[in-house]
């Protein structure tokens, strides 16, 4: 164990002892698969930096029931055809959500969420990003096939008070529902929960649903203390991913949505860690699109739609009865650690809807076959168990490389403590290590495995993939429909087989999209050659 690493752990010894004392773990010999892990501490932790120490505003502190706001659009400054030019500035902005107590957000162009970017297939985009924050930042174009050096990789920080231009051309076939957010090294989680995320839509030239009115629902998570300020993450946040007491829809608390006739809804889960299990009483969702665009045909209606962090869906809502109903997120147990599961139903909005005949085409598009698989990859998520942590403290040595993180200033103690606890292929993120190599244009099959005890949403940069099957307890289930995705959830012990191909050379990231996990090192690097 090198000295710096030792000091890092030395600093956090007190916290670790608190943690371990909770379950009298010291001295237990345990097999991580036998439940002697952090999940076996079946009670809530509170106090100190573990979590729950900040007094929060009550949920009724934010007004509800305003009509759903449309997302502000990012203005195109170009007058040339097929060109989109605009500016995005990251800055501190105060927004008065609670009367008399303005909240300091970090925003793009003063908007929470960031302004919506609407572009067309074939467009050339040039966005000048200016960073006026005191931390480095980047903009990542989540899900889009942009060149790696334009994709806001953590390796390409825009320093405080610096600016750069992100430029890319959107290929035909890339129409879909995307988003953009910070990907600053080690800071992505904090910058995102303070507000740095927005939506992006690529429109198709030949869109079979172009005749439908659209509504957009972007869900984000917010925690406010009693002064209506956004508190830092505590250790439980770094461990499980942050969930605030508010879920906002287009920046509003429980707005009123009105749906008339057949409408196309685009839905973003832009929360750092919260899973949304959407449901509207007396209504069904007909999924027509996913992250990377339309399905081949409208899917069979469902009454619940699980949306993991970073996933997007396009849906048509069908009412069996006219009326006003709550849009809810039903209980979903993602197996958070050291926290008892309390099944709660959240109200996200209200929906006023008429039962009408739907006006939907039966065919939407043909999703091209990627071609024959000629390479295989394996990606495995895992987490450290308590015995390994205690072993490290007793001088067993670090089995992960911290070089990427050691240079970080201003990383909080709880974040440092959780850094190196979540792995991809048994390693914590290292900026200086290439984890895998792919060839441009080569069709690959990736076997994703979750060998941990909690859900983790897998995300791959730069391309879209197709899910071949989910494998649970040896049972293989093909997806309900063919689709293009860049994010897929993995249940504990689940495996997912995907098919994918990269289109340009350079460095790509893949990671868990619980942003706290990404920021503590549950991320790896793919070099495309
Ligand atoms: Cu939205 Cu690297 O992620
Ligand atoms: Cu991404
Ligand atoms: Cu994770």
Coordinates of C-alpha atoms and ligand atoms in Angstrom, one line a residue:
X1 CA 0.0 0.0 0.0
X2 CA 1.6 3.3 -1.0
X3 CA 1.7 6.1 1.4
X4 CA -0.9 8.3 -0.2
X5 CA -3.3 5.4 -0.4
X6 CA -2.7 4.7 3.2
X7 CA -3.3 8.2 4.2
X8 CA -6.5 8.2 2.2
X9 CA -7.8 5.2 4.1
X10 CA -6.4 6.5 7.3
X11 CA -8.5 9.5 7.0
X12 CA -11.6 7.4 6.6
X13 CA -10.9 4.9 9.3
X14 CA -13.3 6.5 11.7
X15 CA -16.1 6.2 9.2
X16 CA -15.2 2.6 8.4
X17 CA -15.3 1.6 12.0
X18 CA -18.7 3.2 12.4
X19 CA -19.8 1.3 9.4
X20 CA -18.4 -2.0 10.5
X21 CA -19.5 -1.7 14.1
X22 CA -23.0 -1.6 12.8
X23 CA -22.9 -5.2 11.8
X24 CA -20.1 -6.4 14.1
X25 CA -18.3 -7.3 10.9
X26 CA -14.8 -7.4 12.3
X27 CA -13.8 -10.9 12.9
X28 CA -16.5 -12.5 10.8
X29 CA -15.2 -14.7 8.1
X30 CA -17.6 -14.4 5.3
X31 CA -18.2 -15.3 1.8
X32 CA -19.6 -12.3 -0.2
X33 CA -22.1 -14.5 -1.8
X34 CA -23.5 -15.7 1.5
X35 CA -25.0 -12.4 2.4
X36 CA -22.2 -11.2 4.8
X37 CA -21.9 -8.0 2.9
X38 CA -23.2 -4.5 3.2
X39 CA -26.7 -5.6 2.2
X40 CA -27.0 -7.8 5.3
X41 CA -27.0 -4.7 7.5
X42 CA -30.7 -4.5 7.3
X43 CA -31.4 -1.2 9.1
X44 CA -31.3 2.4 8.2
X45 CA -28.1 4.3 9.0
X46 CA -28.4 7.8 10.1
X47 CA -26.3 10.6 11.5
X48 CA -22.9 11.9 10.6
X49 CA -21.6 11.5 7.1
X50 CA -23.4 8.2 6.7
X51 CA -26.5 10.0 5.8
X52 CA -29.7 11.6 7.0
X53 CA -28.0 14.3 9.0
X54 CA -29.2 17.3 6.9
X55 CA -32.6 18.6 7.8
X56 CA -34.7 18.7 4.7
X57 CA -37.7 20.7 3.5
X58 CA -40.9 18.8 3.8
X59 CA -42.2 17.5 0.4
X60 CA -45.2 19.9 0.6
X61 CA -42.8 22.9 0.6
X62 CA -42.8 22.9 -3.2
X63 CA -46.1 24.1 -4.8
X64 CA -47.8 21.5 -7.1
X65 CA -50.5 21.5 -9.8
X66 CA -49.2 24.1 -12.3
X67 CA -49.8 23.2 -15.9
X68 CA -46.9 21.3 -17.4
X69 CA -44.3 23.7 -18.7
X70 CA -42.8 23.0 -22.1
X71 CA -39.0 22.7 -22.0
X72 CA -37.3 25.9 -23.1
X73 CA -35.6 25.4 -26.5
X74 CA -32.0 26.2 -27.2
X75 CA -32.0 28.8 -30.0
X76 CA -30.3 28.0 -33.3
X77 CA -28.1 31.0 -34.1
X78 CA -27.3 29.7 -37.6
X79 CA -29.2 30.7 -40.7
X80 CA -27.5 28.2 -42.9
X81 CA -29.4 25.0 -43.8
X82 CA -28.6 21.8 -42.0
X83 CA -26.6 23.7 -39.4
X84 CA -27.2 24.1 -35.7
X85 CA -25.1 26.6 -33.8
X86 CA -25.7 27.7 -30.2
X87 CA -24.1 28.5 -26.9
X88 CA -24.3 26.7 -23.6
X89 CA -22.9 28.3 -20.5
X90 CA -22.5 26.4 -17.2
X91 CA -23.1 28.9 -14.4
X92 CA -24.5 29.3 -11.0
X93 CA -28.1 30.5 -11.2
X94 CA -30.6 31.0 -8.4
X95 CA -34.1 29.7 -9.0
X96 CA -36.9 30.5 -6.7
X97 CA -38.8 27.2 -6.3
X98 CA -39.7 27.9 -2.7
X99 CA -41.1 31.4 -2.1
X100 CA -38.5 33.7 -0.5
X101 CA -35.8 31.0 -0.5
X102 CA -34.0 31.0 -3.9
X103 CA -32.0 27.8 -4.6
X104 CA -28.5 28.0 -6.0
X105 CA -28.4 25.6 -9.0
X106 CA -25.7 25.0 -11.5
X107 CA -27.4 25.4 -14.8
X108 CA -26.9 25.5 -18.6
X109 CA -28.1 29.0 -19.7
X110 CA -30.0 29.6 -16.4
X111 CA -32.4 26.7 -17.1
X112 CA -33.4 23.8 -14.9
X113 CA -33.4 21.4 -16.7
X114 CA -31.0 22.7 -19.4
X115 CA -32.5 24.0 -22.6
X116 CA -33.8 21.4 -25.0
X117 CA -31.8 20.9 -28.2
X118 CA -33.8 19.9 -31.3
X119 CA -31.8 19.0 -34.4
X120 CA -32.4 17.0 -37.5
X121 CA -30.7 14.0 -38.9
X122 CA -27.9 15.2 -41.2
X123 CA -27.4 18.4 -39.3
X124 CA -24.0 19.7 -38.4
X125 CA -24.0 20.9 -34.8
X126 CA -21.6 23.4 -33.3
X127 CA -22.1 24.2 -29.6
X128 CA -19.8 26.6 -27.8
X129 CA -19.6 25.6 -24.2
X130 CA -18.4 28.2 -21.7
X131 CA -17.7 27.0 -18.1
X132 CA -18.1 29.7 -15.5
X133 CA -18.1 27.3 -12.6
X134 CA -15.2 26.9 -10.2
X135 CA -14.8 23.2 -11.2
X136 CA -13.8 21.7 -14.6
X137 CA -16.7 20.4 -16.6
X138 CA -17.5 18.8 -20.0
X139 CA -20.7 18.2 -22.0
X140 CA -21.3 14.6 -23.0
X141 CA -23.9 13.9 -25.7
X142 CA -25.5 10.8 -24.2
X143 CA -26.3 8.2 -26.8
X144 CA -25.3 10.1 -29.8
X145 CA -22.7 8.8 -32.3
X146 CA -20.4 11.8 -32.1
X147 CA -16.6 11.5 -32.5
X148 CA -14.9 10.6 -29.2
X149 CA -13.0 13.9 -29.0
X150 CA -16.3 15.8 -29.3
X151 CA -18.1 13.6 -26.7
X152 CA -17.1 15.4 -23.5
X153 CA -14.9 12.6 -22.2
X154 CA -13.5 13.1 -18.7
X155 CA -10.1 13.4 -20.3
X156 CA -11.1 16.6 -22.1
X157 CA -12.1 19.0 -19.2
X158 CA -13.1 22.6 -19.9
X159 CA -11.4 24.5 -17.2
X160 CA -13.1 27.2 -15.1
X161 CA -13.6 30.3 -17.2
X162 CA -12.5 28.4 -20.4
X163 CA -14.6 27.5 -23.4
X164 CA -14.6 25.1 -26.3
X165 CA -16.7 24.2 -29.3
X166 CA -18.3 20.8 -29.6
X167 CA -18.9 19.9 -33.2
X168 CA -20.4 16.9 -34.9
X169 CA -22.6 15.8 -37.8
X170 CA -25.6 13.6 -37.0
X171 CA -25.9 10.7 -39.4
X172 CA -29.1 9.6 -41.1
X173 CA -30.7 7.0 -38.9
X174 CA -29.7 8.6 -35.6
X175 CA -33.2 10.1 -34.9
X176 CA -34.1 9.5 -31.3
X177 CA -34.5 10.9 -27.8
X178 CA -31.2 11.8 -26.2
X179 CA -29.8 14.0 -23.5
X180 CA -26.6 15.9 -22.6
X181 CA -25.0 16.2 -19.2
X182 CA -21.7 16.9 -17.5
X183 CA -19.0 14.1 -17.5
X184 CA -16.4 15.9 -15.5
X185 CA -13.9 13.5 -13.9
X186 CA -15.0 12.7 -10.4
X187 CA -17.5 15.6 -10.4
X188 CA -20.2 14.4 -12.8
X189 CA -22.5 13.3 -10.0
X190 CA -22.3 16.5 -8.1
X191 CA -22.6 18.7 -11.2
X192 CA -25.6 16.7 -12.4
X193 CA -27.5 16.9 -9.1
X194 CA -26.9 20.6 -9.0
X195 CA -28.6 20.9 -12.4
X196 CA -26.2 20.3 -15.3
X197 CA -28.4 18.1 -17.7
X198 CA -30.7 18.8 -20.5
X199 CA -32.6 17.0 -23.3
X200 CA -31.8 16.6 -27.0
X201 CA -34.0 15.3 -29.8
X202 CA -32.9 14.2 -33.2
X203 CA -35.7 14.4 -35.7
X204 CA -36.0 12.0 -38.6
X205 CA -36.7 13.2 -42.2
X206 CA -39.3 10.5 -42.6
X207 CA -40.9 10.2 -39.2
X208 CA -44.1 8.0 -39.2
X209 CA -45.3 9.8 -36.1
X210 CA -44.7 13.3 -37.3
X211 CA -48.5 13.9 -37.4
X212 CA -48.8 13.4 -33.6
X213 CA -48.6 16.3 -31.1
X214 CA -45.7 15.7 -28.7
X215 CA -45.3 16.3 -25.0
X216 CA -42.0 16.0 -23.2
X217 CA -41.5 14.8 -19.6
X218 CA -38.1 15.1 -18.2
X219 CA -37.8 13.7 -14.7
X220 CA -35.0 14.9 -12.4
X221 CA -34.3 14.5 -8.8
X222 CA -33.8 17.2 -6.2
X223 CA -32.8 17.3 -2.6
X224 CA -33.3 20.6 -0.7
X225 CA -32.3 21.4 2.8
X226 CA -34.5 23.6 5.1
X227 CA -32.9 26.7 3.5
X228 CA -33.9 25.4 0.1
X229 CA -30.2 24.8 -0.8
X230 CA -28.8 21.6 -2.5
X231 CA -26.8 19.7 0.1
X232 CA -23.6 17.7 -0.7
X233 CA -23.7 13.9 -1.0
X234 CA -23.3 11.8 2.2
X235 CA -21.8 8.4 2.3
X236 CA -25.2 6.7 1.7
X237 CA -25.6 8.7 -1.4
X238 CA -22.2 7.7 -2.7
X239 CA -23.0 4.1 -1.9
X240 CA -26.5 3.8 -3.3
X241 CA -26.8 6.8 -5.5
X242 CA -28.5 10.0 -4.5
X243 CA -32.3 10.3 -4.3
X244 CA -33.7 13.6 -3.1
X245 CA -37.1 14.2 -1.5
X246 CA -38.4 15.7 -4.8
X247 CA -38.9 14.3 -8.2
X248 CA -39.4 17.2 -10.7
X249 CA -41.0 16.9 -14.1
X250 CA -39.7 19.6 -16.5
X251 CA -38.4 21.3 -13.4
X252 CA -41.8 21.4 -11.8
X253 CA -43.2 19.6 -8.8
X254 CA -46.2 17.4 -9.6
X255 CA -47.5 19.4 -12.6
X256 CA -50.8 18.9 -14.4
X257 CA -50.5 17.1 -17.7
X258 CA -53.4 17.2 -20.2
X259 CA -53.5 14.6 -23.0
X260 CA -56.0 14.9 -25.8
X261 CA -56.3 12.5 -28.7
X262 CA -53.2 10.4 -29.7
X263 CA -50.1 12.1 -28.4
X264 CA -46.5 11.1 -28.5
X265 CA -44.8 11.4 -25.1
X266 CA -41.0 11.5 -24.8
X267 CA -39.9 10.6 -21.3
X268 CA -36.4 11.0 -19.8
X269 CA -35.2 9.6 -16.6
X270 CA -32.5 12.2 -15.8
X271 CA -32.3 11.3 -12.2
X272 CA -28.9 10.4 -10.8
X273 CA -30.0 7.1 -9.2
X274 CA -33.8 7.0 -8.9
X275 CA -35.7 4.3 -10.8
X276 CA -39.1 5.3 -12.1
X277 CA -41.7 2.7 -12.4
X278 CA -44.4 4.6 -14.2
X279 CA -48.1 3.9 -13.9
X280 CA -51.3 5.8 -14.4
X281 CA -54.5 4.1 -13.0
X282 CA -57.0 3.2 -15.8
X283 CA -54.3 3.8 -18.4
X284 CA -51.8 1.8 -20.5
X285 CA -48.5 2.7 -22.1
X286 CA -47.9 1.7 -25.7
X287 CA -44.1 2.0 -26.1
X288 CA -43.2 3.2 -29.6
X289 CA -39.6 4.2 -29.1
X290 CA -36.6 3.8 -26.8
X291 CA -33.2 5.6 -26.3
X292 CA -32.1 5.3 -29.9
X293 CA -35.4 5.9 -31.8
X294 CA -38.6 4.2 -32.8
X295 CA -39.4 0.5 -32.5
X296 CA -40.4 -1.4 -35.6
X297 CA -44.0 -1.4 -34.5
X298 CA -46.0 -0.2 -31.5
X299 CA -45.4 -2.6 -28.6
X300 CA -48.1 -4.5 -26.6
X301 CA -49.6 -2.1 -24.0
X302 CA -48.2 -2.3 -20.5
X303 CA -49.6 -0.9 -17.2
X304 CA -46.1 -0.3 -15.7
X305 CA -43.1 1.1 -17.4
X306 CA -39.8 0.8 -15.5
X307 CA -37.3 3.5 -16.5
X308 CA -33.8 3.1 -15.1
X309 CA -31.6 6.2 -14.7
X310 CA -30.5 7.6 -18.1
X311 CA -33.1 5.6 -20.1
X312 CA -35.6 7.2 -22.4
X313 CA -38.9 6.1 -23.8
X314 CA -41.4 7.3 -26.4
X315 CA -44.9 6.2 -25.4
X316 CA -48.6 6.7 -26.4
X317 CA -50.9 6.7 -23.3
X318 CA -54.2 5.0 -23.8
X319 CA -57.0 5.6 -21.3
X320 CA -59.6 3.0 -20.6
X321 CA -61.7 5.6 -19.0
X322 CA -61.7 9.4 -19.2
X323 CA -60.7 11.4 -16.1
X324 CA -57.9 12.8 -14.1
X325 CA -55.4 10.3 -12.6
X326 CA -52.1 10.5 -10.8
X327 CA -48.9 9.7 -12.8
X328 CA -47.2 7.5 -10.2
X329 CA -43.9 5.8 -9.7
X330 CA -44.8 2.4 -8.1
X331 CA -42.4 0.7 -5.6
X332 CA -39.4 -0.9 -7.2
X333 CA -36.8 -2.5 -5.0
X334 CA -33.3 -1.9 -6.5
X335 CA -31.7 -3.5 -3.5
X336 CA -30.0 -0.5 -2.0
X337 CA -27.3 -1.3 0.6
X338 CA -27.7 -0.8 4.3
X339 CA -31.2 0.5 3.8
X340 CA -34.5 -1.3 4.5
X341 CA -36.8 -1.3 1.5
X342 CA -39.9 0.7 2.2
X343 CA -42.4 0.3 -0.7
X344 CA -43.6 3.8 -1.5
X345 CA -45.6 5.1 -4.3
X346 CA -44.6 8.5 -5.5
X347 CA -46.9 10.9 -7.3
X348 CA -45.0 12.6 -10.2
X349 CA -47.8 14.5 -11.9
X350 CA -51.5 14.4 -12.6
X351 CA -52.9 13.4 -16.0
X352 CA -56.2 14.5 -17.4
X353 CA -57.0 12.2 -20.4
X354 CA -59.8 11.2 -22.6
X355 CA -60.5 7.6 -23.6
X356 CA -60.4 7.9 -27.4
X357 CA -59.6 5.7 -30.5
X358 CA -55.8 5.9 -31.1
X359 CA -54.5 7.0 -34.5
X360 CA -51.3 4.9 -34.7
X361 CA -49.6 3.4 -37.7
X362 CA -49.0 -0.4 -37.4
X363 CA -45.4 -0.1 -38.8
X364 CA -42.9 2.4 -37.6
X365 CA -39.6 1.6 -39.2
X366 CA -37.2 -1.3 -40.0
X367 CA -34.4 -1.6 -37.5
X368 CA -31.4 -2.7 -39.6
X369 CA -29.6 -5.9 -38.7
X370 CA -26.1 -5.1 -37.5
X371 CA -24.6 -8.1 -39.2
X372 CA -22.7 -11.1 -38.1
X373 CA -21.0 -11.1 -34.7
X374 CA -17.2 -11.5 -35.1
X375 CA -16.0 -10.5 -31.6
X376 CA -17.1 -11.1 -28.0
X377 CA -16.7 -9.1 -24.9
X378 CA -17.5 -9.6 -21.2
X379 CA -18.3 -6.8 -18.8
X380 CA -19.0 -7.7 -15.2
X381 CA -20.2 -5.4 -12.4
X382 CA -19.2 -6.2 -8.9
X383 CA -18.8 -4.5 -5.5
X384 CA -16.4 -4.8 -2.7
X385 CA -17.6 -6.6 0.4
X386 CA -16.9 -5.5 3.9
X387 CA -14.2 -8.1 4.5
X388 CA -12.2 -6.8 1.6
X389 CA -12.5 -3.3 3.0
X390 CA -11.4 -4.4 6.4
X391 CA -8.6 -6.4 4.8
X392 CA -7.3 -3.4 3.1
X393 CA -7.4 -1.4 6.3
X394 CA -5.4 -4.1 8.0
X395 CA -2.6 -3.7 5.5
X396 CA -3.7 -6.2 2.9
X397 CA -3.0 -3.6 0.2
X398 CA -5.2 -2.0 -2.3
X399 CA -6.2 -4.3 -5.1
X400 CA -7.4 -1.4 -7.3
X401 CA -5.6 1.5 -8.9
X402 CA -6.4 4.9 -7.6
X403 CA -4.1 6.9 -9.8
X404 CA -6.9 8.6 -11.7
X405 CA -8.5 9.8 -8.5
X406 CA -5.5 10.7 -6.4
X407 CA -5.0 14.0 -8.1
X408 CA -8.5 15.2 -7.3
X409 CA -8.8 18.2 -5.1
X410 CA -11.9 18.9 -3.3
X411 CA -13.3 15.4 -3.4
X412 CA -15.2 14.9 -0.2
X413 CA -14.3 12.3 2.4
X414 CA -17.4 10.1 1.8
X415 CA -16.7 10.1 -1.9
X416 CA -13.1 9.2 -1.4
X417 CA -14.2 6.4 0.9
X418 CA -16.6 4.9 -1.7
X419 CA -14.1 5.3 -4.5
X420 CA -12.8 1.9 -5.4
X421 CA -15.8 0.0 -4.0
X422 CA -17.6 -0.6 -7.2
X423 CA -15.9 -2.5 -10.1
X424 CA -16.1 -3.2 -13.7
X425 CA -14.2 -6.4 -14.5
X426 CA -12.8 -6.3 -11.0
X427 CA -11.2 -2.9 -11.5
X428 CA -11.9 0.6 -10.4
X429 CA -11.7 3.3 -13.1
X430 CA -8.3 4.5 -14.1
X431 CA -8.0 7.2 -16.7
X432 CA -4.6 5.9 -17.7
X433 CA -5.7 2.3 -18.4
X434 CA -7.4 1.1 -21.5
X435 CA -9.7 -1.8 -20.5
X436 CA -10.8 -3.1 -23.8
X437 CA -10.2 -2.6 -27.5
X438 CA -12.7 -2.8 -30.4
X439 CA -12.3 -2.4 -34.2
X440 CA -14.3 0.3 -36.0
X441 CA -17.2 -1.4 -37.8
X442 CA -16.8 -4.8 -36.2
X443 CA -20.0 -6.3 -34.8
X444 CA -19.5 -7.5 -31.2
X445 CA -21.6 -9.4 -28.7
X446 CA -21.1 -8.2 -25.1
X447 CA -22.2 -10.4 -22.2
X448 CA -23.0 -8.0 -19.4
X449 CA -23.1 -9.6 -15.9
X450 CA -24.2 -8.1 -12.6
X451 CA -22.3 -10.0 -9.9
X452 CA -23.3 -7.5 -7.2
X453 CA -26.3 -7.3 -4.9
X454 CA -27.9 -4.2 -6.3
X455 CA -29.2 -3.0 -9.6
X456 CA -26.8 -1.1 -11.9
X457 CA -27.8 0.5 -15.2
X458 CA -25.1 -0.2 -17.8
X459 CA -24.3 2.5 -20.4
X460 CA -22.0 2.5 -23.4
X461 CA -20.9 5.7 -25.1
X462 CA -20.8 6.5 -28.8
X463 CA -23.3 4.0 -30.2
X464 CA -26.5 2.2 -29.8
X465 CA -26.9 -1.5 -29.0
X466 CA -29.6 -4.1 -29.4
X467 CA -30.5 -6.4 -26.5
X468 CA -30.4 -10.1 -27.5
X469 CA -31.6 -11.6 -24.3
X470 CA -31.8 -11.2 -20.5
X471 CA -30.6 -14.2 -18.4
X472 CA -31.9 -14.7 -14.9
X473 CA -31.3 -17.9 -13.0
X474 CA -30.4 -19.6 -16.2
X475 CA -33.6 -18.6 -17.9
X476 CA -33.1 -16.7 -21.1
X477 CA -35.7 -14.1 -22.1
X478 CA -35.6 -12.2 -25.3
X479 CA -36.7 -8.6 -25.2
X480 CA -40.4 -7.9 -25.9
X481 CA -39.4 -6.0 -29.0
X482 CA -36.3 -5.1 -31.1
X483 CA -35.0 -1.6 -30.2
X484 CA -32.0 0.6 -30.1
X485 CA -30.6 1.4 -26.7
X486 CA -27.6 2.9 -25.0
X487 CA -28.6 2.1 -21.4
X488 CA -29.9 -1.2 -19.9
X489 CA -30.6 -2.1 -16.3
X490 CA -29.1 -5.2 -14.7
X491 CA -30.8 -6.8 -11.7
X492 CA -28.6 -8.4 -9.1
X493 CA -27.2 -11.6 -10.7
X494 CA -28.7 -10.8 -14.0
X495 CA -26.9 -11.2 -17.3
X496 CA -27.8 -9.3 -20.5
X497 CA -26.4 -10.1 -23.9
X498 CA -26.2 -7.2 -26.4
X499 CA -25.0 -6.7 -29.9
X500 CA -23.2 -3.5 -30.8
X501 CA -20.8 -1.8 -33.2
X502 CA -18.6 1.4 -32.9
X503 CA -18.4 3.8 -35.8
X504 CA -15.4 6.0 -35.1
X505 CA -11.9 5.5 -33.7
X506 CA -11.0 6.8 -30.3
X507 CA -11.7 6.4 -26.6
X508 CA -15.2 5.5 -25.3
X509 CA -16.4 5.2 -21.8
X510 CA -18.8 2.6 -20.4
X511 CA -20.1 2.7 -16.9
X512 CA -22.9 2.4 -14.4
X513 CA -25.3 5.3 -14.9
X514 CA -26.0 5.7 -11.2
X515 CA -24.0 8.8 -11.4
X516 CA -22.5 8.4 -7.9
X517 CA -21.2 5.0 -9.0
X518 CA -19.7 6.5 -12.2
X519 CA -18.0 9.2 -10.1
X520 CA -16.5 6.7 -7.6
X521 CA -15.0 4.6 -10.4
X522 CA -17.6 2.2 -11.7
X523 CA -16.5 3.1 -15.2
X524 CA -14.1 1.7 -17.8
X525 CA -12.5 2.6 -21.1
X526 CA -12.9 1.1 -24.6
X527 CA -10.4 2.1 -27.2
X528 CA -11.8 1.8 -30.7
X529 CA -9.0 1.3 -33.3
Ligands
LIG1 CU1 -25.0 9.7 -19.7 CU2 -21.2 8.5 -19.7 O1 -23.1 9.1 -19.7
LIG2 CU1 -23.2 8.5 -22.4
LIG3 CU1 -24.1 1.2 -10.1

